[in-house]
PDB file of C-alpha atoms in Angstrom:
ATOM      1  CA  MET A   1     -22.360   8.397  -6.778  1.00 54.00           C
ATOM      2  CA  ASN A   2     -21.728   8.676 -10.109  1.00 54.00           C
ATOM      3  CA  THR A   3     -20.560  11.497 -12.261  1.00 63.00           C
ATOM      4  CA  PRO A   4     -18.685  11.385 -15.417  1.00 67.00           C
ATOM      5  CA  ASN A   5     -15.319  10.507 -14.136  1.00 88.00           C
ATOM      6  CA  VAL A   6     -16.542   8.418 -10.820  1.00 92.00           C
ATOM      7  CA  GLU A   7     -18.980   5.236 -11.489  1.00 93.00           C
ATOM      8  CA  ALA A   8     -20.140   3.175  -9.019  1.00 94.00           C
ATOM      9  CA  VAL A   9     -19.443  -0.550  -9.748  1.00 95.00           C
ATOM     10  CA  LYS A  10     -19.332  -3.981  -7.878  1.00 94.00           C
ATOM     11  CA  GLN A  11     -16.621  -6.485  -7.574  1.00 92.00           C
ATOM     12  CA  ASP A  12     -18.024  -9.314  -6.262  1.00 92.00           C
ATOM     13  CA  GLU A  13     -19.569  -8.330  -2.989  1.00 95.00           C
ATOM     14  CA  LEU A  14     -17.476  -5.094  -2.761  1.00 95.00           C
ATOM     15  CA  ASN A  15     -18.639  -1.759  -3.533  1.00 95.00           C
ATOM     16  CA  CYS A  16     -16.421   0.037  -5.635  1.00 97.00           C
ATOM     17  CA  TRP A  17     -15.362   2.958  -7.696  1.00 96.00           C
ATOM     18  CA  ARG A  18     -14.309   3.145 -11.176  1.00 96.00           C
ATOM     19  CA  ILE A  19     -12.685   6.724 -11.424  1.00 96.00           C
ATOM     20  CA  ARG A  20     -11.254   7.640 -15.043  1.00 95.00           C
ATOM     21  CA  HIS A  21      -9.281  10.477 -16.445  1.00 94.00           C
ATOM     22  CA  GLY A  22      -7.997  10.372 -19.962  1.00 92.00           C
ATOM     23  CA  LYS A  23      -6.717   6.901 -20.766  1.00 94.00           C
ATOM     24  CA  ALA A  24      -6.045   6.132 -17.260  1.00 95.00           C
ATOM     25  CA  GLU A  25      -8.201   4.153 -14.914  1.00 96.00           C
ATOM     26  CA  VAL A  26      -8.359   3.532 -11.205  1.00 97.00           C
ATOM     27  CA  LEU A  27     -10.740   1.042  -9.370  1.00 97.00           C
ATOM     28  CA  VAL A  28     -11.345   1.655  -5.873  1.00 97.00           C
ATOM     29  CA  ALA A  29     -13.078  -0.221  -3.044  1.00 96.00           C
ATOM     30  CA  GLN A  30     -15.061   0.911  -0.578  1.00 96.00           C
ATOM     31  CA  GLN A  31     -13.871  -1.422   1.585  1.00 96.00           C
ATOM     32  CA  GLY A  32     -10.498  -0.507   3.263  1.00 96.00           C
ATOM     33  CA  ALA A  33     -10.691   2.438   0.792  1.00 97.00           C
ATOM     34  CA  HIS A  34      -8.488  -0.071  -1.075  1.00 97.00           C
ATOM     35  CA  ILE A  35      -6.915   0.822  -4.562  1.00 97.00           C
ATOM     36  CA  LEU A  36      -7.314  -2.262  -6.727  1.00 97.00           C
ATOM     37  CA  SER A  37      -5.682  -1.755  -9.825  1.00 97.00           C
ATOM     38  CA  TYR A  38      -4.361   1.289 -11.957  1.00 97.00           C
ATOM     39  CA  GLN A  39      -4.015   1.025 -15.853  1.00 96.00           C
ATOM     40  CA  ILE A  40      -3.233   3.279 -19.004  1.00 95.00           C
ATOM     41  CA  ASP A  41      -5.402   1.881 -21.847  1.00 94.00           C
ATOM     42  CA  GLY A  42      -3.647  -0.093 -24.005  1.00 93.00           C
ATOM     43  CA  GLN A  43      -0.507  -0.491 -21.577  1.00 95.00           C
ATOM     44  CA  PRO A  44       0.435  -3.495 -19.161  1.00 96.00           C
ATOM     45  CA  PRO A  45      -1.422  -2.644 -15.589  1.00 97.00           C
ATOM     46  CA  ILE A  46       0.864  -0.513 -13.252  1.00 98.00           C
ATOM     47  CA  ILE A  47      -0.914  -1.720  -9.649  1.00 98.00           C
ATOM     48  CA  TRP A  48      -1.540  -5.483  -9.682  1.00 95.00           C
ATOM     49  CA  LEU A  49      -4.977  -6.652  -9.355  1.00 93.00           C
ATOM     50  CA  ASN A  50      -4.330 -10.281  -8.506  1.00 89.00           C
ATOM     51  CA  ASP A  51      -6.243 -12.537 -10.695  1.00 86.00           C
ATOM     52  CA  LYS A  52      -7.315 -14.774  -7.661  1.00 86.00           C
ATOM     53  CA  ALA A  53      -7.767 -12.058  -5.208  1.00 88.00           C
ATOM     54  CA  GLU A  54     -11.225 -12.271  -3.038  1.00 90.00           C
ATOM     55  CA  PHE A  55     -13.515  -9.537  -2.679  1.00 92.00           C
ATOM     56  CA  LYS A  56     -15.546 -10.741   0.004  1.00 92.00           C
ATOM     57  CA  THR A  57     -17.282  -8.158   2.748  1.00 93.00           C
ATOM     58  CA  GLY A  58     -14.721  -8.258   5.637  1.00 89.00           C
ATOM     59  CA  LYS A  59     -11.939 -10.111   4.310  1.00 89.00           C
ATOM     60  CA  SER A  60      -8.511  -8.208   3.508  1.00 86.00           C
ATOM     61  CA  ILE A  61      -7.724  -8.311   0.038  1.00 89.00           C
ATOM     62  CA  ARG A  62      -4.460  -9.283  -1.597  1.00 90.00           C
ATOM     63  CA  ALA A  63      -4.045  -6.849  -4.359  1.00 91.00           C
ATOM     64  CA  GLY A  64      -3.587  -3.402  -4.975  1.00 95.00           C
ATOM     65  CA  VAL A  65      -2.752  -1.060  -2.308  1.00 97.00           C
ATOM     66  CA  PRO A  66      -3.802  -2.205   1.039  1.00 96.00           C
ATOM     67  CA  VAL A  67      -3.826   0.855   3.432  1.00 98.00           C
ATOM     68  CA  CYS A  68      -1.924  -0.757   6.985  1.00 98.00           C
ATOM     69  CA  TRP A  69      -2.780   1.459   9.812  1.00 98.00           C
ATOM     70  CA  PRO A  70      -2.344   2.009  12.984  1.00 98.00           C
ATOM     71  CA  TRP A  71       0.504  -0.498  12.991  1.00 98.00           C
ATOM     72  CA  PHE A  72       2.180  -2.490  10.175  1.00 97.00           C
ATOM     73  CA  GLY A  73       2.944  -6.089   9.903  1.00 95.00           C
ATOM     74  CA  LYS A  74       2.929  -8.159  13.195  1.00 95.00           C
ATOM     75  CA  PHE A  75       2.178  -6.686  15.992  1.00 97.00           C
ATOM     76  CA  GLU A  76       4.659  -7.894  18.097  1.00 96.00           C
ATOM     77  CA  ARG A  77       7.434  -6.501  15.478  1.00 95.00           C
ATOM     78  CA  ASN A  78       6.459  -2.987  16.161  1.00 96.00           C
ATOM     79  CA  PRO A  79       8.119  -0.817  18.665  1.00 96.00           C
ATOM     80  CA  SER A  80       6.449  -0.577  22.139  1.00 97.00           C
ATOM     81  CA  SER A  81       5.412   2.591  21.642  1.00 97.00           C
ATOM     82  CA  VAL A  82       2.912   1.434  18.736  1.00 98.00           C
ATOM     83  CA  GLN A  83       2.117  -1.420  20.938  1.00 97.00           C
ATOM     84  CA  ALA A  84       1.087   0.777  24.022  1.00 97.00           C
ATOM     85  CA  MET A  85      -1.456   2.188  21.881  1.00 97.00           C
ATOM     86  CA  TYR A  86      -3.643  -1.088  21.834  1.00 97.00           C
ATOM     87  CA  THR A  87      -5.852  -1.927  24.757  1.00 95.00           C
ATOM     88  CA  GLY A  88      -7.938  -4.946  23.294  1.00 93.00           C
ATOM     89  CA  ALA A  89      -7.934  -8.135  24.885  1.00 92.00           C
ATOM     90  CA  GLN A  90      -7.932 -10.003  21.367  1.00 91.00           C
ATOM     91  CA  PRO A  91      -4.820 -11.071  19.616  1.00 93.00           C
ATOM     92  CA  ALA A  92      -3.999  -7.803  17.264  1.00 95.00           C
ATOM     93  CA  PRO A  93      -4.165  -8.745  13.867  1.00 94.00           C
ATOM     94  CA  ALA A  94      -1.757  -8.092  11.273  1.00 94.00           C
ATOM     95  CA  HIS A  95      -1.311  -4.536   9.475  1.00 96.00           C
ATOM     96  CA  GLY A  96      -3.498  -3.070  11.591  1.00 96.00           C
ATOM     97  CA  LEU A  97      -7.673  -2.247  11.578  1.00 96.00           C
ATOM     98  CA  VAL A  98      -8.962  -0.691   8.607  1.00 96.00           C
ATOM     99  CA  ARG A  99      -8.241  -2.949   6.211  1.00 93.00           C
ATOM    100  CA  ALA A 100     -11.894  -4.614   5.992  1.00 91.00           C
ATOM    101  CA  MET A 101     -13.526  -1.168   7.359  1.00 94.00           C
ATOM    102  CA  ASP A 102     -15.668   0.628   4.795  1.00 95.00           C
ATOM    103  CA  TRP A 103     -14.815   3.883   3.980  1.00 96.00           C
ATOM    104  CA  GLN A 104     -17.058   7.006   2.872  1.00 95.00           C
ATOM    105  CA  LEU A 105     -16.615   8.844  -0.293  1.00 95.00           C
ATOM    106  CA  GLY A 106     -15.996  12.581   0.111  1.00 94.00           C
ATOM    107  CA  ASN A 107     -14.932  15.209  -2.130  1.00 93.00           C
ATOM    108  CA  ILE A 108     -14.649  15.003  -6.031  1.00 94.00           C
ATOM    109  CA  GLU A 109     -12.713  17.612  -7.414  1.00 92.00           C
ATOM    110  CA  SER A 110     -12.391  17.933 -11.548  1.00 88.00           C
ATOM    111  CA  GLU A 111      -9.187  19.787 -11.785  1.00 84.00           C
ATOM    112  CA  ALA A 112      -7.150  21.228 -15.143  1.00 81.00           C
ATOM    113  CA  ASP A 113      -4.778  18.400 -14.829  1.00 88.00           C
ATOM    114  CA  GLY A 114      -7.002  15.376 -13.583  1.00 93.00           C
ATOM    115  CA  ILE A 115      -9.535  14.399 -10.798  1.00 95.00           C
ATOM    116  CA  LYS A 116      -9.130  14.396  -7.039  1.00 96.00           C
ATOM    117  CA  VAL A 117     -11.176  12.463  -4.942  1.00 97.00           C
ATOM    118  CA  GLU A 118     -11.288  11.798  -1.399  1.00 97.00           C
ATOM    119  CA  PHE A 119     -11.936   8.901   1.053  1.00 97.00           C
ATOM    120  CA  LYS A 120     -12.695   9.060   4.429  1.00 97.00           C
ATOM    121  CA  LEU A 121     -12.638   7.083   8.021  1.00 94.00           C
ATOM    122  CA  PRO A 122     -13.817   9.112  10.677  1.00 88.00           C
ATOM    123  CA  TYR A 123     -13.246   7.685  13.941  1.00 88.00           C
ATOM    124  CA  PRO A 124     -16.165   5.596  15.273  1.00 86.00           C
ATOM    125  CA  GLU A 125     -17.543   6.407  19.031  1.00 84.00           C
ATOM    126  CA  GLY A 126     -14.989   5.247  21.279  1.00 84.00           C
ATOM    127  CA  GLY A 127     -12.172   4.702  18.516  1.00 89.00           C
ATOM    128  CA  LEU A 128     -11.596   1.543  16.946  1.00 94.00           C
ATOM    129  CA  PRO A 129     -11.946  -1.939  18.527  1.00 92.00           C
ATOM    130  CA  GLY A 130      -9.108  -2.095  21.161  1.00 95.00           C
ATOM    131  CA  TRP A 131      -7.686   1.261  19.824  1.00 97.00           C
ATOM    132  CA  PRO A 132      -9.450   4.065  21.818  1.00 96.00           C
ATOM    133  CA  HIS A 133      -7.965   7.042  19.885  1.00 96.00           C
ATOM    134  CA  GLU A 134      -9.707   9.823  18.362  1.00 95.00           C
ATOM    135  CA  VAL A 135      -7.656  10.014  14.904  1.00 96.00           C
ATOM    136  CA  ASP A 136      -9.651  10.098  11.345  1.00 95.00           C
ATOM    137  CA  LEU A 137      -8.205   8.991   8.403  1.00 97.00           C
ATOM    138  CA  THR A 138      -8.313  10.218   4.331  1.00 98.00           C
ATOM    139  CA  LEU A 139      -6.992   8.382   1.739  1.00 98.00           C
ATOM    140  CA  THR A 140      -6.893  11.376  -1.014  1.00 98.00           C
ATOM    141  CA  LEU A 141      -6.538  10.138  -4.764  1.00 97.00           C
ATOM    142  CA  HIS A 142      -5.400  12.276  -7.851  1.00 97.00           C
ATOM    143  CA  LEU A 143      -5.279  11.047 -11.209  1.00 97.00           C
ATOM    144  CA  ALA A 144      -3.617  13.028 -13.722  1.00 94.00           C
ATOM    145  CA  ASP A 145      -0.550  12.249 -16.001  1.00 92.00           C
ATOM    146  CA  GLN A 146       0.420   9.929 -13.284  1.00 95.00           C
ATOM    147  CA  LEU A 147      -1.306   8.515  -9.793  1.00 98.00           C
ATOM    148  CA  HIS A 148      -0.705  10.081  -6.530  1.00 98.00           C
ATOM    149  CA  TYR A 149      -2.253   8.621  -3.276  1.00 98.00           C
ATOM    150  CA  SER A 150      -1.712   9.700   0.228  1.00 98.00           C
ATOM    151  CA  LEU A 151      -2.772   8.728   3.650  1.00 98.00           C
ATOM    152  CA  THR A 152      -3.487  11.585   6.207  1.00 98.00           C
ATOM    153  CA  SER A 153      -3.864  10.926   9.894  1.00 98.00           C
ATOM    154  CA  HIS A 154      -5.479  13.672  12.311  1.00 97.00           C
ATOM    155  CA  ASN A 155      -5.548  13.393  15.859  1.00 97.00           C
ATOM    156  CA  ARG A 156      -8.597  15.107  17.034  1.00 95.00           C
ATOM    157  CA  GLY A 157      -7.969  13.683  20.694  1.00 94.00           C
ATOM    158  CA  THR A 158      -6.476  15.470  23.953  1.00 95.00           C
ATOM    159  CA  ASP A 159      -3.601  12.552  23.940  1.00 95.00           C
ATOM    160  CA  SER A 160      -0.838  12.096  21.768  1.00 98.00           C
ATOM    161  CA  VAL A 161      -0.687   8.861  19.548  1.00 98.00           C
ATOM    162  CA  THR A 162       2.071   6.688  18.190  1.00 98.00           C
ATOM    163  CA  LEU A 163       1.351   4.700  15.096  1.00 98.00           C
ATOM    164  CA  SER A 164       3.205   3.010  12.111  1.00 98.00           C
ATOM    165  CA  GLN A 165       1.753   2.651   8.605  1.00 98.00           C
ATOM    166  CA  ALA A 166       2.172   1.873   5.218  1.00 98.00           C
ATOM    167  CA  LEU A 167       0.367   2.027   1.703  1.00 98.00           C
ATOM    168  CA  HIS A 168       1.324  -1.898   0.977  1.00 96.00           C
ATOM    169  CA  THR A 169       1.524  -1.627  -3.230  1.00 98.00           C
ATOM    170  CA  TYR A 170       1.799  -4.628  -5.479  1.00 97.00           C
ATOM    171  CA  PHE A 171       3.074  -3.254  -8.640  1.00 98.00           C
ATOM    172  CA  ALA A 172       2.240  -5.469 -12.071  1.00 98.00           C
ATOM    173  CA  VAL A 173       5.737  -6.756 -13.273  1.00 98.00           C
ATOM    174  CA  SER A 174       6.535  -8.393 -16.699  1.00 98.00           C
ATOM    175  CA  ASP A 175       8.530 -11.160 -14.702  1.00 98.00           C
ATOM    176  CA  VAL A 176       9.901 -10.580 -11.146  1.00 98.00           C
ATOM    177  CA  ARG A 177      12.951 -12.457 -11.699  1.00 98.00           C
ATOM    178  CA  ASN A 178      13.747 -10.013 -14.700  1.00 97.00           C
ATOM    179  CA  VAL A 179      13.205  -6.873 -13.043  1.00 98.00           C
ATOM    180  CA  HIS A 180      15.277  -4.825 -10.442  1.00 98.00           C
ATOM    181  CA  VAL A 181      15.012  -1.759  -8.110  1.00 98.00           C
ATOM    182  CA  ASP A 182      17.135   1.176  -8.010  1.00 97.00           C
ATOM    183  CA  GLY A 183      17.585   3.592  -5.607  1.00 97.00           C
ATOM    184  CA  VAL A 184      18.493   1.195  -2.959  1.00 98.00           C
ATOM    185  CA  ALA A 185      22.261   1.305  -3.390  1.00 98.00           C
ATOM    186  CA  GLY A 186      24.296   1.427  -0.313  1.00 98.00           C
ATOM    187  CA  LEU A 187      20.891   1.512   1.793  1.00 98.00           C
ATOM    188  CA  ASN A 188      20.897  -0.072   5.067  1.00 98.00           C
ATOM    189  CA  TYR A 189      18.050  -2.821   5.457  1.00 98.00           C
ATOM    190  CA  ILE A 190      16.628  -5.156   7.751  1.00 98.00           C
ATOM    191  CA  GLU A 191      16.579  -8.606   6.420  1.00 97.00           C
ATOM    192  CA  THR A 192      13.582  -9.939   7.868  1.00 97.00           C
ATOM    193  CA  LEU A 193      13.916 -13.681   6.974  1.00 97.00           C
ATOM    194  CA  ASP A 194      17.439 -13.689   8.491  1.00 96.00           C
ATOM    195  CA  ASP A 195      16.458 -12.870  11.944  1.00 96.00           C
ATOM    196  CA  TRP A 196      15.921  -9.242  11.399  1.00 96.00           C
ATOM    197  CA  ASN A 197      19.638  -8.438  10.903  1.00 97.00           C
ATOM    198  CA  THR A 198      20.686  -5.303   9.481  1.00 97.00           C
ATOM    199  CA  ALA A 199      22.755  -5.162   6.323  1.00 98.00           C
ATOM    200  CA  SER A 200      24.138  -2.934   3.340  1.00 98.00           C
ATOM    201  CA  GLN A 201      22.332  -3.079  -0.013  1.00 98.00           C
ATOM    202  CA  SER A 202      25.257  -3.447  -2.805  1.00 96.00           C
ATOM    203  CA  GLY A 203      23.897  -2.048  -6.218  1.00 96.00           C
ATOM    204  CA  ASP A 204      20.510  -2.474  -7.462  1.00 97.00           C
ATOM    205  CA  LEU A 205      18.130  -5.273  -6.194  1.00 98.00           C
ATOM    206  CA  HIS A 206      17.661  -7.987  -8.285  1.00 98.00           C
ATOM    207  CA  PHE A 207      15.144 -10.703  -7.040  1.00 98.00           C
ATOM    208  CA  ALA A 208      16.157 -14.706  -6.983  1.00 97.00           C
ATOM    209  CA  GLY A 209      14.494 -15.869  -4.127  1.00 97.00           C
ATOM    210  CA  GLU A 210      11.613 -14.831  -1.336  1.00 97.00           C
ATOM    211  CA  THR A 211      12.538 -11.286  -0.264  1.00 98.00           C
ATOM    212  CA  ASP A 212      11.186  -9.442   2.516  1.00 98.00           C
ATOM    213  CA  ARG A 213      13.204  -6.555   3.433  1.00 98.00           C
ATOM    214  CA  ILE A 214      12.590  -3.095   5.611  1.00 98.00           C
ATOM    215  CA  TYR A 215      15.129  -0.504   4.039  1.00 98.00           C
ATOM    216  CA  LEU A 216      15.956   2.520   6.400  1.00 98.00           C
ATOM    217  CA  ASP A 217      16.675   6.276   5.308  1.00 97.00           C
ATOM    218  CA  VAL A 218      15.380   5.614   1.828  1.00 98.00           C
ATOM    219  CA  PRO A 219      15.638   8.700  -0.716  1.00 97.00           C
ATOM    220  CA  PRO A 220      12.093  10.274  -2.002  1.00 96.00           C
ATOM    221  CA  GLN A 221      12.549   8.226  -5.312  1.00 98.00           C
ATOM    222  CA  LEU A 222      12.908   4.765  -6.102  1.00 98.00           C
ATOM    223  CA  SER A 223      12.211   2.743  -9.398  1.00 98.00           C
ATOM    224  CA  ILE A 224      11.258  -0.914 -10.929  1.00 98.00           C
ATOM    225  CA  VAL A 225      13.050  -1.155 -14.067  1.00 98.00           C
ATOM    226  CA  ASP A 226      11.392  -3.552 -16.423  1.00 98.00           C
ATOM    227  CA  PRO A 227      13.129  -4.462 -19.823  1.00 97.00           C
ATOM    228  CA  SER A 228      10.642  -6.953 -20.947  1.00 97.00           C
ATOM    229  CA  TRP A 229       7.918  -4.395 -20.767  1.00 97.00           C
ATOM    230  CA  GLU A 230      10.223  -1.720 -21.884  1.00 97.00           C
ATOM    231  CA  ARG A 231       9.178   0.605 -18.827  1.00 97.00           C
ATOM    232  CA  ARG A 232      10.492   2.139 -15.360  1.00 98.00           C
ATOM    233  CA  ILE A 233       7.500   2.974 -12.496  1.00 98.00           C
ATOM    234  CA  VAL A 234       8.957   5.378 -11.072  1.00 98.00           C
ATOM    235  CA  LEU A 235       8.056   6.127  -7.093  1.00 98.00           C
ATOM    236  CA  THR A 236       8.163   9.543  -5.450  1.00 98.00           C
ATOM    237  CA  SER A 237       7.331   9.333  -1.604  1.00 98.00           C
ATOM    238  CA  THR A 238       6.541  12.023   0.804  1.00 98.00           C
ATOM    239  CA  GLY A 239       6.564  11.839   4.463  1.00 98.00           C
ATOM    240  CA  SER A 240       8.156   8.327   4.539  1.00 98.00           C
ATOM    241  CA  ARG A 241      11.474   7.102   5.566  1.00 97.00           C
ATOM    242  CA  THR A 242      11.268   3.295   4.835  1.00 98.00           C
ATOM    243  CA  ALA A 243      10.363   1.172   2.321  1.00 98.00           C
ATOM    244  CA  VAL A 244       9.148  -2.459   2.559  1.00 98.00           C
ATOM    245  CA  ILE A 245      10.049  -4.560  -0.331  1.00 98.00           C
ATOM    246  CA  TRP A 246       8.401  -7.846  -0.756  1.00 98.00           C
ATOM    247  CA  ASN A 247       8.075 -11.023  -3.041  1.00 97.00           C
ATOM    248  CA  PRO A 248       6.754 -14.353  -1.809  1.00 96.00           C
ATOM    249  CA  TRP A 249       8.236 -16.522  -4.277  1.00 97.00           C
ATOM    250  CA  ILE A 250       7.668 -20.042  -5.214  1.00 96.00           C
ATOM    251  CA  ASP A 251       7.082 -21.882  -1.649  1.00 95.00           C
ATOM    252  CA  ARG A 252       5.352 -18.985   0.183  1.00 93.00           C
ATOM    253  CA  ALA A 253       2.881 -18.067  -2.781  1.00 92.00           C
ATOM    254  CA  ALA A 254       1.895 -21.838  -3.093  1.00 92.00           C
ATOM    255  CA  ALA A 255       0.852 -21.391   0.577  1.00 93.00           C
ATOM    256  CA  LEU A 256      -1.343 -18.167  -0.158  1.00 90.00           C
ATOM    257  CA  PRO A 257      -5.104 -19.628  -1.459  1.00 88.00           C
ATOM    258  CA  ASP A 258      -5.497 -16.304  -2.591  1.00 87.00           C
ATOM    259  CA  MET A 259      -2.602 -16.426  -4.805  1.00 90.00           C
ATOM    260  CA  ASP A 260      -2.012 -18.295  -8.423  1.00 90.00           C
ATOM    261  CA  ASN A 261       0.910 -20.469  -7.338  1.00 92.00           C
ATOM    262  CA  ASP A 262       2.806 -18.537  -9.974  1.00 93.00           C
ATOM    263  CA  GLY A 263       1.244 -15.142  -9.242  1.00 93.00           C
ATOM    264  CA  TRP A 264       4.499 -13.751  -7.575  1.00 96.00           C
ATOM    265  CA  GLN A 265       6.242 -14.004 -11.053  1.00 97.00           C
ATOM    266  CA  ARG A 266       3.849 -10.749 -11.807  1.00 97.00           C
ATOM    267  CA  MET A 267       3.869  -8.771  -8.796  1.00 97.00           C
ATOM    268  CA  LEU A 268       6.447  -6.833  -6.447  1.00 98.00           C
ATOM    269  CA  CYS A 269       5.511  -4.977  -3.441  1.00 98.00           C
ATOM    270  CA  ILE A 270       6.965  -1.282  -2.771  1.00 98.00           C
ATOM    271  CA  GLU A 271       5.442  -0.437   0.656  1.00 98.00           C
ATOM    272  CA  THR A 272       5.825   3.373   1.079  1.00 98.00           C
ATOM    273  CA  ALA A 273       5.844   2.566   5.102  1.00 98.00           C
ATOM    274  CA  ASN A 274       6.684   4.856   8.565  1.00 98.00           C
ATOM    275  CA  VAL A 275       7.765   1.500  10.376  1.00 97.00           C
ATOM    276  CA  MET A 276      10.905   0.905  13.022  1.00 94.00           C
ATOM    277  CA  ASP A 277      12.663   4.028  13.986  1.00 93.00           C
ATOM    278  CA  ASP A 278      10.309   5.991  11.275  1.00 97.00           C
ATOM    279  CA  LEU A 279       7.377   6.131  13.482  1.00 97.00           C
ATOM    280  CA  VAL A 280       4.512   9.038  13.627  1.00 98.00           C
ATOM    281  CA  THR A 281       3.611  10.488  16.750  1.00 98.00           C
ATOM    282  CA  LEU A 282       0.812  12.945  16.654  1.00 98.00           C
ATOM    283  CA  ALA A 283       0.355  15.488  19.176  1.00 98.00           C
ATOM    284  CA  PRO A 284      -3.404  16.536  19.936  1.00 98.00           C
ATOM    285  CA  GLY A 285      -4.844  18.482  16.817  1.00 98.00           C
ATOM    286  CA  ALA A 286      -1.733  17.138  14.585  1.00 98.00           C
ATOM    287  CA  SER A 287      -1.736  15.723  11.495  1.00 98.00           C
ATOM    288  CA  HIS A 288       0.546  13.485   9.130  1.00 98.00           C
ATOM    289  CA  THR A 289       0.370  12.710   5.302  1.00 98.00           C
ATOM    290  CA  MET A 290       2.340   9.931   3.592  1.00 98.00           C
ATOM    291  CA  GLY A 291       1.742   9.572   0.187  1.00 98.00           C
ATOM    292  CA  VAL A 292       3.590   8.287  -3.135  1.00 98.00           C
ATOM    293  CA  SER A 293       3.287   9.314  -6.712  1.00 98.00           C
ATOM    294  CA  VAL A 294       3.401   6.736  -9.511  1.00 98.00           C
ATOM    295  CA  ALA A 295       4.431   6.982 -12.794  1.00 97.00           C
ATOM    296  CA  ALA A 296       5.359   4.594 -15.724  1.00 96.00           C
ATOM    297  CA  THR A 297       7.834   6.031 -18.135  1.00 96.00           C
ATOM    298  CA  PRO A 298       9.491   4.096 -21.505  1.00 95.00           C
ATOM    299  CA  LEU A 299      13.025   2.970 -21.173  1.00 93.00           C
TER     300      LEU A 299
END
C-alpha cells in the first residue's frame, strides 16, 4: 500500500514500508513489524541500520528495533510463570516467537503533528507454535517531531497469560567508547556477565568493554549523550520499569556473522522492557501497552 507518506519498498527479500514526515524517515519491515532505521535528513541516523544485517525471509534481523515477545532473552532465564506459558516440544528460541513472522499493515492516519501507522499480528488459530494463547499484538508508530513506538498485547482468551517482552532498540552512536548514558545513577542492575549478580550503578554509565545489564526500577527518561555528534538521544518510556543496556564489544562482535567486526563501535542497545520482576500478566480481556519516545536534541 502506498500513500503520500507511506511507500512500499523491498529490502533484499523483505517487504518493507518507508514512512516519512517532514525531514524524518522510518523504514519498517513487514517481517516482525521490525523498525529498521530512523533518520532525519542531514543528520546522523538515530536508530542503527546495521551495514551487515541480513534481510532474509524467516531470519531474525540484527538492527533497528526487534520485537521480543512473549519472552525476552534466553527462555530458561525467564521467571517460571513465563516459562509455564510455553508447551512446545522444541527448544524455545531466544527472544520469543514473533520476530520472523509477517505482520499486517493496519490503520494509517495523518495527524496535525505527524503520521500514525499500525502493524498488527492477530493470534493465529491455536495460538503461536507451542504457545496456545489468544493474545494479539499491535505495534503503533507515531512519527512527528520525534518517533514514538509502542507494543500493545490484548488477551482475547479466557485464561490469564504472563509474558516478558522488549523493544530491543539499537541506537546509532559516533563511537560507543565516547558516549555515556545518564539517568541510571544509583539504580540497581543485574550484571549478566558476572553470574547475574546484582550491583548498584555509580554515576553515569560509560563503556570500556562488553556490557549486558538489566537495570531495575528505571525512571521514565534515560539519555545517550554523544559529544562527537553534539547530540543527546532522549528516551521516554511508558509501561516499563526495566531497561537492558547492551554492547557486544570486540570479541563478541567478531563472533557474530551478521555484524562487522567494528560494528560494535557504532551502536548501543537500550531496550525498553518488561523483564525479571517487571512482568506483564494479562487477565482475560485485558491489554498492556509498553512504549518509548525517541528524540535527538543538540547538546
